Amino acid sequence: MERGDLLSAACPSREVLKHMTSRWGVLVLLALEGGTLRFSALRRRIGGVSERMLAKTLHWLEGDGLVERIAHEVVPPHVEYRLTPLGREGAARVRALADWIEQSLPEIAQNW
Amino acid sequence: MERGDLLSAACPSREVLKHMTSRWGVLVLLALEGGTLRFSALRRRIGGVSERMLAKTLHWLEGDGLVERIAHEVVPPHVEYRLTPLGREGAARVRALADWIEQSLPEIAQNW
DNA sequence: CGGGATCCTGCAGGATACTG
DNA sequence: CAGTATCCTGCAGGATCCCG
């Protein structure tokens, strides 16, 4: 498998990009950068996510090997999510973008 | 105006994030990193964009002060788009993410 | 507690035609 | 050439209920 080329319509990288930059994908990566979190904690941490979309987003990222799901077989269920090594790398890039936006917000907002 | 906090539901940074990480927003920023481009050139450069979405995306990014529109008053119209200094900063972060995805694609795709 | 199943809505995004 | 106007579709995303 060779390197991707996002500017080409058919590039599979676009799928990964879609997951990582999806509305909640970004925020999940940011939230998990702080360490392992349970589903409910993750939900509380990220303002505004619905259960359904959080689950979906976690599935996408898990499918890309960026997030790892660890289920403890107990009742009531106890499930944790954490970044894989690959996920940590990706999250760092997302973090850089997020930080820049948050910091540049004052300057950006002047145009509004 | 203070710094943003993306994890909070009400943070205005989420708007900017939405524009920059929108399906075509990312690719416009990447494409314009190479230099000024005309509308049609931009469209050709980015595989799969419709005219309508390219126009919309450019409006969003222009509204955030990341892209500058330069219209030459001639017939036929001649309009160019380029990154503002702020846009160049943002594009660099997006580029870092994009590069990482393109390069990590092989490793990511192993999970498929 | 951690979801899956279901139903619903809005808007991103697309196709096409038209114009200054 | 660089769009706008119009109409249409699909899917992200939301609300709710339910179950092991």
CSV table of C-alpha atoms (C1' of nucleotides) in Angstrom, one decimal:
chain,number,residue,atom,x,y,z
A,1,MET,CA,0.0,0.0,0.0
A,2,GLU,CA,1.5,3.3,-1.1
A,3,ARG,CA,1.1,6.8,0.3
A,4,GLY,CA,-2.2,8.7,-0.1
A,5,ASP,CA,-3.1,11.7,-2.2
A,6,LEU,CA,-6.0,13.6,-0.7
A,7,LEU,CA,-6.5,15.9,-3.7
A,8,SER,CA,-7.4,12.9,-5.8
A,9,ALA,CA,-11.1,12.0,-5.6
A,10,ALA,CA,-10.5,8.3,-5.1
A,11,CYS,CA,-8.0,8.4,-2.4
A,12,PRO,CA,-8.9,6.2,0.6
A,13,SER,CA,-7.2,8.8,2.9
A,14,ARG,CA,-10.4,10.8,2.5
A,15,GLU,CA,-12.2,8.2,4.6
A,16,VAL,CA,-9.8,8.5,7.5
A,17,LEU,CA,-9.8,12.3,7.2
A,18,LYS,CA,-13.6,12.1,7.3
A,19,HIS,CA,-13.5,10.2,10.6
A,20,MET,CA,-10.8,12.2,12.2
A,21,THR,CA,-12.3,15.5,11.2
A,22,SER,CA,-15.9,14.6,11.8
A,23,ARG,CA,-17.8,16.8,14.2
A,24,TRP,CA,-17.2,14.5,17.1
A,25,GLY,CA,-14.1,12.7,15.9
A,26,VAL,CA,-11.9,15.6,16.6
A,27,LEU,CA,-13.3,16.1,20.0
A,28,VAL,CA,-13.0,12.4,20.9
A,29,LEU,CA,-9.3,12.4,19.9
A,30,LEU,CA,-8.7,15.5,22.0
A,31,ALA,CA,-10.6,14.1,25.0
A,32,LEU,CA,-8.8,10.8,24.9
A,33,GLU,CA,-5.4,12.5,24.7
A,34,GLY,CA,-5.8,13.1,28.4
A,35,GLY,CA,-5.9,9.4,29.0
A,36,THR,CA,-8.3,6.4,29.1
A,37,LEU,CA,-12.0,7.3,29.6
A,38,ARG,CA,-15.2,5.4,30.0
A,39,PHE,CA,-18.1,5.9,27.7
A,40,SER,CA,-20.1,8.0,30.1
A,41,ALA,CA,-17.1,10.0,31.1
A,42,LEU,CA,-16.3,10.7,27.5
A,43,ARG,CA,-19.9,11.7,26.9
A,44,ARG,CA,-19.8,14.1,29.8
A,45,ARG,CA,-16.4,15.5,28.8
A,46,ILE,CA,-17.6,16.4,25.3
A,47,GLY,CA,-20.3,19.0,25.4
A,48,GLY,CA,-23.3,18.2,23.2
A,49,VAL,CA,-22.6,14.6,21.9
A,50,SER,CA,-25.5,12.3,21.7
A,51,GLU,CA,-25.0,8.7,22.8
A,52,ARG,CA,-25.6,7.5,19.4
A,53,MET,CA,-23.1,9.7,17.7
A,54,LEU,CA,-20.4,9.0,20.3
A,55,ALA,CA,-20.8,5.3,19.8
A,56,LYS,CA,-20.7,5.7,16.0
A,57,THR,CA,-17.6,7.9,16.1
A,58,LEU,CA,-15.8,5.5,18.5
A,59,HIS,CA,-16.6,2.7,16.0
A,60,TRP,CA,-15.1,4.6,13.1
A,61,LEU,CA,-11.9,5.5,15.0
A,62,GLU,CA,-11.7,2.0,16.3
A,63,GLY,CA,-12.0,0.7,12.8
A,64,ASP,CA,-9.1,2.9,11.7
A,65,GLY,CA,-7.0,1.5,14.6
A,66,LEU,CA,-6.8,4.9,16.3
A,67,VAL,CA,-8.9,4.0,19.3
A,68,GLU,CA,-8.9,0.9,21.4
A,69,ARG,CA,-12.0,-0.4,23.2
A,70,ILE,CA,-11.4,-2.3,26.4
A,71,ALA,CA,-14.4,-4.1,27.9
A,72,HIS,CA,-14.3,-5.5,31.4
A,73,GLU,CA,-16.8,-8.4,31.7
A,74,VAL,CA,-18.7,-7.3,34.7
A,75,VAL,CA,-22.2,-6.3,35.6
A,76,PRO,CA,-22.9,-3.5,35.2
A,77,PRO,CA,-20.7,-3.2,32.1
A,78,HIS,CA,-17.4,-1.3,32.4
A,79,VAL,CA,-15.9,-0.2,29.1
A,80,GLU,CA,-12.9,2.0,28.5
A,81,TYR,CA,-11.6,3.8,25.5
A,82,ARG,CA,-8.0,4.8,24.9
A,83,LEU,CA,-5.8,5.9,22.0
A,84,THR,CA,-3.6,3.4,20.3
A,85,PRO,CA,0.0,4.4,19.6
A,86,LEU,CA,-1.1,5.3,16.1
A,87,GLY,CA,-4.1,7.2,17.6
A,88,ARG,CA,-1.8,9.2,19.8
A,89,GLU,CA,0.2,10.3,16.7
A,90,GLY,CA,-2.9,11.4,14.9
A,91,ALA,CA,-4.4,13.1,17.9
A,92,ALA,CA,-1.3,15.2,18.2
A,93,ARG,CA,-1.9,16.6,14.8
A,94,VAL,CA,-5.5,17.3,15.5
A,95,ARG,CA,-4.5,18.9,18.8
A,96,ALA,CA,-2.1,21.2,17.0
A,97,LEU,CA,-5.0,22.3,14.7
A,98,ALA,CA,-7.4,22.6,17.6
A,99,ASP,CA,-4.9,24.6,19.7
A,100,TRP,CA,-4.3,27.0,16.8
A,101,ILE,CA,-8.0,27.6,16.3
A,102,GLU,CA,-8.6,28.2,20.0
A,103,GLN,CA,-5.7,30.5,20.2
A,104,SER,CA,-6.4,32.4,17.0
A,105,LEU,CA,-10.1,32.7,17.7
A,106,PRO,CA,-9.8,36.3,18.8
A,107,GLU,CA,-8.1,37.3,15.5
A,108,ILE,CA,-10.5,35.2,13.4
A,109,ALA,CA,-13.5,36.5,15.2
A,110,GLN,CA,-12.6,40.1,14.2
A,111,ASN,CA,-13.9,39.3,10.7
A,112,TRP,CA,-17.4,38.6,12.1
B,1,MET,CA,-12.3,37.9,23.2
B,2,GLU,CA,-10.6,35.1,25.1
B,3,ARG,CA,-9.2,31.7,24.0
B,4,GLY,CA,-11.6,29.0,22.9
B,5,ASP,CA,-12.5,25.7,24.5
B,6,LEU,CA,-13.6,23.2,21.9
B,7,LEU,CA,-14.8,20.7,24.4
B,8,SER,CA,-17.5,23.1,25.5
B,9,ALA,CA,-20.7,22.9,23.4
B,10,ALA,CA,-21.1,26.6,23.0
B,11,CYS,CA,-17.6,27.5,21.9
B,12,PRO,CA,-17.5,29.5,18.7
B,13,SER,CA,-14.2,27.8,17.8
B,14,ARG,CA,-16.4,24.9,16.7
B,15,GLU,CA,-17.7,27.0,13.8
B,16,VAL,CA,-14.2,27.6,12.5
B,17,LEU,CA,-13.3,24.0,13.1
B,18,LYS,CA,-16.3,23.1,11.0
B,19,HIS,CA,-15.2,25.2,8.1
B,20,MET,CA,-11.6,24.2,8.2
B,21,THR,CA,-12.4,20.5,8.6
B,22,SER,CA,-15.3,20.4,6.2
B,23,ARG,CA,-15.0,17.9,3.4
B,24,TRP,CA,-13.7,20.6,1.0
B,25,GLY,CA,-12.4,23.1,3.4
B,26,VAL,CA,-9.4,20.9,4.2
B,27,LEU,CA,-8.6,20.4,0.5
B,28,VAL,CA,-9.0,24.1,-0.4
B,29,LEU,CA,-6.5,25.0,2.3
B,30,LEU,CA,-4.1,22.4,1.0
B,31,ALA,CA,-4.5,23.4,-2.6
B,32,LEU,CA,-4.1,27.1,-1.9
B,33,GLU,CA,-0.9,26.4,0.1
B,34,GLY,CA,0.8,26.0,-3.2
B,35,GLY,CA,0.0,29.6,-4.1
B,36,THR,CA,-2.8,31.7,-5.6
B,37,LEU,CA,-5.3,29.9,-7.8
B,38,ARG,CA,-8.3,30.9,-9.9
B,39,PHE,CA,-11.7,29.4,-9.3
B,40,SER,CA,-11.6,27.0,-12.2
B,41,ALA,CA,-8.0,26.0,-11.5
B,42,LEU,CA,-8.9,25.3,-7.9
B,43,ARG,CA,-11.8,23.2,-9.1
B,44,ARG,CA,-9.7,21.2,-11.3
B,45,ARG,CA,-7.0,20.7,-8.7
B,46,ILE,CA,-9.5,19.3,-6.1
B,47,GLY,CA,-10.9,16.0,-7.4
B,48,GLY,CA,-14.7,15.8,-7.1
B,49,VAL,CA,-15.8,19.2,-5.9
B,50,SER,CA,-18.9,20.7,-7.3
B,51,GLU,CA,-19.0,24.3,-8.3
B,52,ARG,CA,-21.6,25.0,-5.7
B,53,MET,CA,-19.7,23.5,-2.8
B,54,LEU,CA,-16.4,25.1,-3.8
B,55,ALA,CA,-18.1,28.5,-3.9
B,56,LYS,CA,-19.7,27.9,-0.5
B,57,THR,CA,-16.5,26.6,1.1
B,58,LEU,CA,-14.6,29.6,-0.2
B,59,HIS,CA,-17.2,31.9,1.3
B,60,TRP,CA,-16.8,30.3,4.7
B,61,LEU,CA,-13.1,30.5,4.7
B,62,GLU,CA,-13.2,34.0,3.4
B,63,GLY,CA,-15.6,34.9,6.2
B,64,ASP,CA,-13.1,33.5,8.7
B,65,GLY,CA,-10.4,35.6,7.2
B,66,LEU,CA,-8.4,32.6,6.1
B,67,VAL,CA,-8.8,33.1,2.4
B,68,GLU,CA,-8.7,36.3,0.3
B,69,ARG,CA,-10.7,36.8,-2.8
B,70,ILE,CA,-9.1,39.0,-5.5
B,71,ALA,CA,-11.4,40.0,-8.3
B,72,HIS,CA,-10.0,41.7,-11.4
B,73,GLU,CA,-12.7,43.8,-13.1
B,74,VAL,CA,-12.4,42.4,-16.6
B,75,VAL,CA,-14.5,40.5,-19.0
B,76,PRO,CA,-14.5,37.6,-18.9
B,77,PRO,CA,-14.2,37.7,-15.1
B,78,HIS,CA,-10.8,36.9,-13.5
B,79,VAL,CA,-10.9,35.9,-9.8
B,80,GLU,CA,-8.1,34.6,-7.8
B,81,TYR,CA,-8.0,33.1,-4.3
B,82,ARG,CA,-5.1,33.0,-1.9
B,83,LEU,CA,-4.4,32.3,1.7
B,84,THR,CA,-4.2,35.3,4.1
B,85,PRO,CA,-1.3,35.2,6.6
B,86,LEU,CA,-3.7,33.8,9.1
B,87,GLY,CA,-4.8,31.3,6.6
B,88,ARG,CA,-1.3,30.2,5.9
B,89,GLU,CA,-0.9,29.5,9.6
B,90,GLY,CA,-4.0,27.4,9.7
B,91,ALA,CA,-3.2,25.6,6.5
B,92,ALA,CA,0.1,24.5,8.0
B,93,ARG,CA,-1.7,22.7,10.8
B,94,VAL,CA,-4.2,21.1,8.3
B,95,ARG,CA,-1.2,20.2,6.2
B,96,ALA,CA,0.5,18.4,9.1
B,97,LEU,CA,-2.7,16.4,9.7
B,98,ALA,CA,-3.1,15.6,6.0
B,99,ASP,CA,0.5,14.6,5.6
B,100,TRP,CA,0.3,12.3,8.6
B,101,ILE,CA,-2.8,10.6,7.3
B,102,GLU,CA,-1.4,10.1,3.8
B,103,GLN,CA,1.8,8.7,5.2
B,104,SER,CA,0.1,6.5,7.8
B,105,LEU,CA,-2.4,5.2,5.4
B,106,PRO,CA,-0.6,1.9,4.9
B,107,GLU,CA,-0.6,1.3,8.6
B,108,ILE,CA,-4.2,2.4,9.1
B,109,ALA,CA,-5.4,0.4,6.2
B,110,GLN,CA,-4.1,-2.8,7.8
B,111,ASN,CA,-7.1,-2.7,10.0
B,112,TRP,CA,-9.5,-3.0,7.0
C,1,DC,C1',-23.6,1.2,32.3
C,2,DG,C1',-23.0,0.9,27.5
C,3,DG,C1',-24.8,0.8,24.1
C,4,DG,C1',-28.2,-1.1,19.9
C,5,DA,C1',-32.8,-0.3,17.3
C,6,DT,C1',-35.8,2.9,15.5
C,7,DC,C1',-37.6,7.0,13.7
C,8,DC,C1',-36.9,11.7,12.5
C,9,DT,C1',-34.8,16.3,10.8
C,10,DG,C1',-31.6,19.4,8.8
C,11,DC,C1',-28.1,20.5,6.2
C,12,DA,C1',-23.9,19.2,3.6
C,13,DG,C1',-23.3,18.1,-0.7
C,14,DG,C1',-24.6,17.1,-5.8
C,15,DA,C1',-26.6,18.0,-10.8
C,16,DT,C1',-28.1,21.0,-13.8
C,17,DA,C1',-29.3,25.3,-16.0
C,18,DC,C1',-28.7,30.0,-16.3
C,19,DT,C1',-26.3,34.7,-16.3
C,20,DG,C1',-23.3,39.2,-15.8
D,1,DC,C1',-15.1,32.7,-16.4
D,2,DA,C1',-17.1,32.7,-12.1
D,3,DG,C1',-20.3,32.1,-10.2
D,4,DT,C1',-25.9,32.1,-8.5
D,5,DA,C1',-30.5,29.8,-8.5
D,6,DT,C1',-33.1,25.7,-8.2
D,7,DC,C1',-34.1,21.3,-7.1
D,8,DC,C1',-32.9,17.0,-5.1
D,9,DT,C1',-30.6,13.2,-2.2
D,10,DG,C1',-28.1,11.1,1.3
D,11,DC,C1',-26.3,10.8,5.6
D,12,DA,C1',-24.6,13.0,9.8
D,13,DG,C1',-26.5,13.9,13.7
D,14,DG,C1',-30.4,13.9,17.3
D,15,DA,C1',-34.3,12.0,20.5
D,16,DT,C1',-36.2,8.2,22.5
D,17,DC,C1',-36.9,3.7,24.0
D,18,DC,C1',-35.2,-0.6,25.3
D,19,DC,C1',-32.2,-4.4,26.8
D,20,DG,C1',-28.4,-7.5,28.8
